[in-house]
Amino acid sequence: MKFIDEYRDAAAAKSVAAVISSATTRPWTIMEICGGQTHAIVKFGIDELLPKSITLVHGPGCPVCVTPLELIDKAVEIAGRPGVVFCSFGDMLRVPGSRLDLLSVKAAGGDVRIVYSPLDAVKIAQENPGRQVVFFAVGFETTAPANAMAVYQAARQKVTNFSMLVSHVLVPPAMEAILSSPHNRVQGFLAAGHVCAVMGCSEYGPIAQKYRVPIVVTGFEPLDILQGILMCVEQLEQGRVEVENQYSRAVRPDGNPRARELMREVFRVVPRKWRGVGEIPHSGLGLAEAYAQFDAEQRFGVADHTVEEPAECISGLVLQGIKNPAQCPAFGKRCTPEHPLGATMVSNEGACAAYYRYRRQP
């Protein structure tokens, strides 16, 4: 197939769904761990094509959603300081902190700018040597190489007024946290294709074997997702436990070695707190010691700031696949995209945003 429309062909989708139905003899619960896949599932009604014995649950697949409240507060604190240019991708501006979001700081006169690449922030720093320029580095392994390159270039070019507020998270430790939870009901995973395009598939093998769960690396279009589900169901029905690659047109078994090499150069693995989930060991990236001078938390003295998550928001349960957004009492009432209680409602990849946009009852 060459064109995106071919991956959205309704007749082909129904055909794959029929094969899934015929291959299924008992109930199975499968988790996708990518916000883009979540939105595709809800938007195109993929779950509604499946037999009732197949349950899809949504995992912590949105990096904006899992950015902890205290990191948003740190961003707000830094962005509001005189002489600071705070740069971010646009989807972070409306994520609520404990009191404010970055858009509120911008409205109050703070110099908060939307950029489309972390290298844009490095360029802004070069053009404004008298100001401190901070980039909010959020994302899974997918965005880590570009962010690493920005720090690497800043170091090589001696851009001393550039720093980075890092909130990178890693997918495999989150999968292990879900599988080891007493509340776990996941029997198979759809792994995010873009993460594996960078990291490859090797990290998933030990997880599949340890927890006896099939893992299928999957793309983002309806036919990708349905084929990934079919491959996962076939493994479950046959009692196989393997890592399979549905997204072979984009994912190589070894991923992108040069990108991983750059990540290892600039970052180190650290514990990371996930919004609504808590701290997961070895689940984040922080700047390596050789690049510590670019750490905005240290530069602005906000490293020790902590804050409690709001009790009313159940995003943690949504991110763990324990509940879906429609089961939240605040959904569509006290929590809307205009007035979100949590990041899962405001992020473009959040599960709550997907349900609000495509499944909300009028």
Coordinates of C-alpha atoms in Angstrom, one line a residue:
M1 CA 0.0 0.0 0.0
K2 CA 1.3 3.5 -0.9
F3 CA -1.3 6.0 0.3
I4 CA -2.9 6.7 3.6
D5 CA -6.5 6.2 2.4
E6 CA -5.6 2.5 1.8
Y7 CA -5.0 2.1 5.5
R8 CA -8.5 3.5 6.2
D9 CA -10.5 1.4 3.8
A10 CA -13.8 0.5 5.5
A11 CA -14.3 -2.7 3.6
A12 CA -10.8 -4.0 4.4
A13 CA -11.3 -3.0 8.0
K14 CA -14.5 -4.9 8.3
S15 CA -12.8 -7.9 6.7
V16 CA -10.0 -7.9 9.2
A17 CA -12.5 -7.5 12.1
A18 CA -14.4 -10.5 10.8
V19 CA -11.2 -12.6 10.9
I20 CA -10.5 -11.4 14.4
S21 CA -14.0 -12.5 15.4
S22 CA -13.6 -15.9 13.8
A23 CA -10.2 -16.4 15.5
T24 CA -11.5 -15.5 19.0
T25 CA -12.9 -18.2 21.3
R26 CA -12.7 -16.5 24.7
P27 CA -12.4 -13.1 26.2
W28 CA -9.1 -11.2 25.9
T29 CA -8.0 -7.7 27.1
I30 CA -5.5 -5.8 25.0
M31 CA -3.9 -2.5 25.9
E32 CA -2.6 0.0 23.3
I33 CA 0.1 2.2 24.8
C34 CA 0.1 5.1 22.4
G35 CA -2.2 8.2 22.4
G36 CA -2.3 8.3 18.6
Q37 CA -3.6 4.7 18.6
T38 CA -6.1 5.6 21.3
H39 CA -7.5 8.5 19.2
A40 CA -7.6 6.3 16.1
I41 CA -9.5 3.6 17.9
V42 CA -12.1 6.0 19.3
K43 CA -12.4 8.2 16.2
F44 CA -12.8 5.3 13.7
G45 CA -14.8 3.1 16.0
I46 CA -12.3 0.3 15.8
D47 CA -13.4 -1.1 19.2
E48 CA -17.0 -1.2 18.0
L49 CA -16.0 -3.5 15.0
L50 CA -14.5 -6.1 17.3
P51 CA -16.4 -9.0 19.0
K52 CA -17.6 -8.2 22.5
S53 CA -15.1 -10.7 23.8
I54 CA -12.2 -8.4 22.9
T55 CA -11.7 -5.5 25.3
L56 CA -9.4 -2.7 24.4
V57 CA -8.0 -0.6 27.3
H58 CA -6.0 2.6 27.0
G59 CA -2.6 2.8 28.6
P60 CA -0.2 5.6 29.5
G61 CA 0.6 6.3 25.9
C62 CA 0.4 10.1 25.9
P63 CA 3.6 11.8 27.2
V64 CA 1.9 15.1 27.8
C65 CA -0.7 13.3 30.0
V66 CA 1.9 11.5 32.2
T67 CA 4.0 14.7 32.8
P68 CA 3.6 15.1 36.5
L69 CA 1.9 18.1 38.1
E70 CA 5.1 19.3 39.7
L71 CA 6.9 19.5 36.3
I72 CA 4.1 21.8 35.1
D73 CA 4.5 23.9 38.2
K74 CA 8.2 24.1 37.6
A75 CA 7.6 25.2 34.0
V76 CA 5.2 27.9 35.2
E77 CA 7.6 29.1 37.8
I78 CA 10.5 29.3 35.3
A79 CA 8.4 30.9 32.5
G80 CA 7.2 33.6 34.8
R81 CA 10.6 34.9 35.7
P82 CA 12.0 38.1 34.2
G83 CA 14.4 37.6 31.4
V84 CA 13.3 34.1 30.5
V85 CA 12.1 32.9 27.1
F86 CA 10.2 29.7 27.7
C87 CA 9.8 27.5 24.6
S88 CA 7.5 24.5 24.3
F89 CA 5.5 22.5 21.9
G90 CA 1.9 23.8 21.7
D91 CA 0.2 20.9 23.4
M92 CA 1.9 21.7 26.7
L93 CA 0.6 25.2 27.1
R94 CA -2.9 24.3 28.4
V95 CA -1.9 21.4 30.6
P96 CA -3.0 22.5 34.1
G97 CA -0.6 22.8 37.0
S98 CA -1.7 23.0 40.6
R99 CA -2.6 26.7 40.1
L100 CA -1.8 27.9 36.5
D101 CA -0.9 26.7 33.1
L102 CA 1.7 28.1 30.7
L103 CA -1.0 29.8 28.6
S104 CA -1.9 31.8 31.7
V105 CA 1.7 32.8 32.1
K106 CA 1.8 34.0 28.5
A107 CA -1.5 35.9 29.0
A108 CA 0.0 37.7 32.0
G109 CA 3.0 38.9 29.9
G110 CA 5.5 36.0 30.2
D111 CA 7.5 35.3 27.1
V112 CA 6.2 31.8 26.3
R113 CA 6.8 30.7 22.7
I114 CA 5.5 27.7 20.7
V115 CA 8.3 26.1 18.7
Y116 CA 8.3 23.2 16.3
S117 CA 11.7 21.8 17.1
P118 CA 14.0 22.0 20.1
L119 CA 16.7 23.4 17.7
D120 CA 14.4 26.4 17.3
A121 CA 14.9 27.1 21.0
V122 CA 18.7 26.9 20.6
K123 CA 18.5 29.4 17.7
I124 CA 16.4 31.8 19.9
A125 CA 19.1 31.6 22.6
Q126 CA 21.8 32.4 20.0
E127 CA 19.7 35.4 18.9
N128 CA 19.1 36.6 22.4
P129 CA 22.4 36.3 24.3
G130 CA 21.2 38.5 27.2
R131 CA 18.2 36.2 28.0
Q132 CA 17.8 32.7 29.4
V133 CA 16.0 30.4 26.9
V134 CA 14.4 27.2 28.3
F135 CA 13.0 24.4 26.3
F136 CA 10.4 22.0 27.8
A137 CA 11.5 18.6 26.8
V138 CA 8.6 16.2 27.0
G139 CA 8.1 12.9 25.3
F140 CA 8.8 9.2 25.0
E141 CA 11.8 7.7 23.3
T142 CA 10.3 9.1 20.0
T143 CA 11.3 12.8 20.7
A144 CA 14.4 12.1 22.8
P145 CA 16.9 12.1 19.9
A146 CA 15.8 15.5 18.7
N147 CA 16.0 16.9 22.2
A148 CA 19.4 15.3 22.7
M149 CA 20.6 16.9 19.5
A150 CA 19.5 20.3 20.8
V151 CA 21.6 19.9 23.9
Y152 CA 24.5 18.4 22.0
Q153 CA 24.5 21.4 19.6
A154 CA 24.2 23.9 22.4
A155 CA 27.2 22.4 24.0
R156 CA 29.3 22.3 20.8
Q157 CA 28.3 25.9 19.9
K158 CA 28.8 27.1 23.5
V159 CA 25.3 28.5 23.8
T160 CA 25.4 29.1 27.6
N161 CA 22.0 30.8 27.9
F162 CA 20.1 27.7 26.8
S163 CA 18.8 25.0 29.1
M164 CA 16.2 22.3 29.1
L165 CA 13.4 21.3 31.5
V166 CA 13.4 17.5 31.0
S167 CA 10.4 15.3 31.5
H168 CA 11.2 12.3 29.2
V169 CA 9.6 9.0 30.0
L170 CA 10.4 5.5 28.8
V171 CA 7.7 3.0 27.7
P172 CA 9.0 -0.5 28.8
P173 CA 9.2 0.3 32.6
A174 CA 5.7 1.7 32.4
M175 CA 4.5 -1.6 30.8
E176 CA 6.2 -3.5 33.6
A177 CA 4.6 -1.3 36.3
I178 CA 1.1 -2.1 34.7
L179 CA 1.8 -5.8 34.5
S180 CA 3.1 -6.1 38.0
S181 CA 0.1 -4.2 39.5
P182 CA -2.4 -6.2 41.5
H183 CA -5.1 -4.5 39.4
N184 CA -3.7 -5.6 36.1
R185 CA -6.0 -7.1 33.6
V186 CA -3.9 -6.7 30.4
Q187 CA -3.2 -9.9 28.5
G188 CA -1.5 -8.4 25.4
F189 CA 0.0 -5.1 24.3
L190 CA 0.0 -3.1 21.1
A191 CA 3.4 -1.3 21.3
A192 CA 3.8 2.1 19.7
G193 CA 5.4 2.0 16.3
H194 CA 7.2 5.4 16.5
V195 CA 8.9 4.4 19.8
C196 CA 10.2 1.2 18.2
A197 CA 11.3 3.1 15.1
V198 CA 13.9 4.6 17.5
M199 CA 14.5 1.9 20.0
G200 CA 13.8 -1.3 18.0
C201 CA 12.1 -4.3 19.5
S202 CA 14.7 -5.9 21.7
E203 CA 13.6 -4.3 25.0
Y204 CA 10.2 -5.9 24.7
G205 CA 11.3 -9.6 24.5
P206 CA 12.2 -9.9 28.2
I207 CA 8.9 -8.3 29.3
A208 CA 6.9 -10.6 27.1
Q209 CA 8.6 -13.7 28.5
K210 CA 8.6 -12.5 32.1
Y211 CA 4.9 -11.7 32.2
R212 CA 3.8 -14.1 29.5
V213 CA 2.1 -11.4 27.4
P214 CA 2.2 -11.1 23.6
I215 CA 3.5 -7.7 22.4
V216 CA 2.8 -6.5 18.8
V217 CA 4.5 -3.4 17.5
T218 CA 1.7 -1.6 15.7
G219 CA 1.2 1.4 13.4
F220 CA -1.4 4.2 13.8
E221 CA -4.0 3.8 11.0
P222 CA -7.2 1.7 11.4
L223 CA -5.9 -1.2 9.4
D224 CA -2.6 -1.1 11.2
I225 CA -4.4 -1.3 14.6
L226 CA -6.8 -4.1 13.4
Q227 CA -3.9 -6.1 12.1
G228 CA -2.0 -5.6 15.3
I229 CA -5.1 -6.8 17.3
L230 CA -5.4 -9.8 15.0
M231 CA -1.7 -10.8 15.5
C232 CA -2.1 -10.4 19.3
V233 CA -5.3 -12.4 19.4
E234 CA -3.7 -15.2 17.4
Q235 CA -0.9 -15.4 19.8
L236 CA -3.2 -15.4 22.8
E237 CA -5.4 -18.1 21.3
Q238 CA -2.4 -20.3 20.4
G239 CA -0.7 -19.8 23.7
R240 CA 2.3 -18.1 22.1
V241 CA 4.3 -15.3 23.7
E242 CA 6.3 -13.4 21.2
V243 CA 7.2 -9.9 20.1
E244 CA 5.9 -9.4 16.6
N245 CA 6.2 -6.4 14.3
Q246 CA 3.1 -5.3 12.4
Y247 CA 4.6 -2.0 11.5
S248 CA 7.5 -3.4 9.5
R249 CA 7.3 -0.7 6.9
A250 CA 8.7 1.8 9.5
V251 CA 10.3 -0.3 12.3
R252 CA 13.5 -2.2 12.0
P253 CA 14.4 -4.8 14.6
D254 CA 17.3 -2.7 15.8
G255 CA 15.5 0.6 15.5
N256 CA 17.8 3.6 14.8
P257 CA 21.2 2.9 16.3
R258 CA 22.6 6.4 15.7
A259 CA 19.6 8.0 17.5
R260 CA 20.1 5.7 20.4
E261 CA 23.8 6.5 20.5
L262 CA 23.0 10.2 20.7
M263 CA 20.5 9.6 23.5
R264 CA 23.1 7.6 25.5
E265 CA 25.6 10.5 25.0
V266 CA 23.3 13.2 26.3
F267 CA 20.9 11.5 28.7
R268 CA 21.0 9.1 31.6
V269 CA 18.2 6.8 32.9
V270 CA 16.6 8.1 36.1
P271 CA 13.5 7.4 38.2
R272 CA 10.5 9.4 36.9
K273 CA 7.2 10.3 38.5
W274 CA 4.2 9.7 36.1
R275 CA 1.1 11.9 36.6
G276 CA -1.6 9.9 38.3
V277 CA 0.6 6.8 38.5
G278 CA 3.5 7.7 40.8
E279 CA 7.2 7.1 40.6
I280 CA 8.4 4.3 38.4
P281 CA 12.1 3.3 38.7
H282 CA 14.3 3.6 35.6
S283 CA 11.4 5.1 33.7
G284 CA 12.8 8.5 32.7
L285 CA 15.7 10.3 31.1
G286 CA 17.6 13.1 32.7
L287 CA 20.7 15.0 31.4
A288 CA 24.0 13.2 31.8
E289 CA 26.6 14.6 34.1
A290 CA 28.6 16.0 31.1
Y291 CA 25.6 18.1 30.1
A292 CA 24.3 19.0 33.6
Q293 CA 25.0 22.7 32.9
F294 CA 21.9 22.6 30.6
D295 CA 19.6 21.4 33.3
A296 CA 16.9 24.0 33.9
E297 CA 15.8 22.5 37.2
Q298 CA 19.3 23.1 38.6
R299 CA 19.8 26.4 36.9
F300 CA 16.6 27.9 38.3
G301 CA 16.6 26.1 41.6
V302 CA 13.3 24.3 41.3
A303 CA 14.5 20.7 41.5
D304 CA 13.0 20.0 44.9
H305 CA 9.5 21.2 44.2
T306 CA 6.8 18.6 44.8
V307 CA 3.0 18.7 44.8
E308 CA 0.1 16.4 45.4
E309 CA -2.1 15.3 42.6
P310 CA -5.8 16.5 42.7
A311 CA -8.1 13.8 44.1
E312 CA -11.0 14.5 41.8
C313 CA -9.2 13.6 38.6
I314 CA -9.1 9.9 37.8
S315 CA -6.5 10.2 35.0
G316 CA -4.2 7.8 36.9
L317 CA -6.8 5.1 36.6
V318 CA -7.4 5.9 33.0
L319 CA -3.7 5.8 32.2
Q320 CA -3.4 2.4 33.8
G321 CA -6.4 1.0 31.9
I322 CA -8.4 0.5 35.0
K323 CA -11.2 2.9 34.0
N324 CA -12.2 4.6 30.8
P325 CA -12.9 8.3 30.6
A326 CA -16.6 8.0 30.5
Q327 CA -16.5 6.4 34.0
C328 CA -15.3 9.6 35.5
P329 CA -18.0 11.6 37.3
A330 CA -16.4 14.9 36.2
F331 CA -16.1 13.9 32.5
G332 CA -17.8 16.4 30.3
K333 CA -19.2 18.3 33.3
R334 CA -16.6 19.7 35.6
C335 CA -13.8 18.5 33.3
T336 CA -13.8 19.7 29.6
P337 CA -11.1 20.7 27.2
E338 CA -11.8 24.4 28.0
H339 CA -11.6 23.7 31.8
P340 CA -9.6 20.5 32.2
L341 CA -9.0 18.8 35.6
G342 CA -6.1 16.8 34.1
A343 CA -3.8 16.5 31.1
T344 CA -5.7 13.6 29.6
M345 CA -8.6 16.0 28.7
V346 CA -6.5 18.7 27.2
S347 CA -3.8 16.8 25.3
N348 CA -4.2 16.1 21.7
E349 CA -3.3 12.4 22.5
G350 CA -5.2 12.1 25.7
A351 CA -7.8 9.4 26.2
C352 CA -10.3 11.8 27.8
A353 CA -10.0 14.2 25.0
A354 CA -10.7 11.4 22.5
Y355 CA -13.8 10.3 24.3
Y356 CA -15.0 13.9 24.6
R357 CA -14.4 14.6 20.9
Y358 CA -15.8 11.4 19.5
R359 CA -17.9 9.6 22.1
R360 CA -19.5 12.3 24.3
Q361 CA -23.3 12.1 24.4
P362 CA -25.0 15.3 23.2

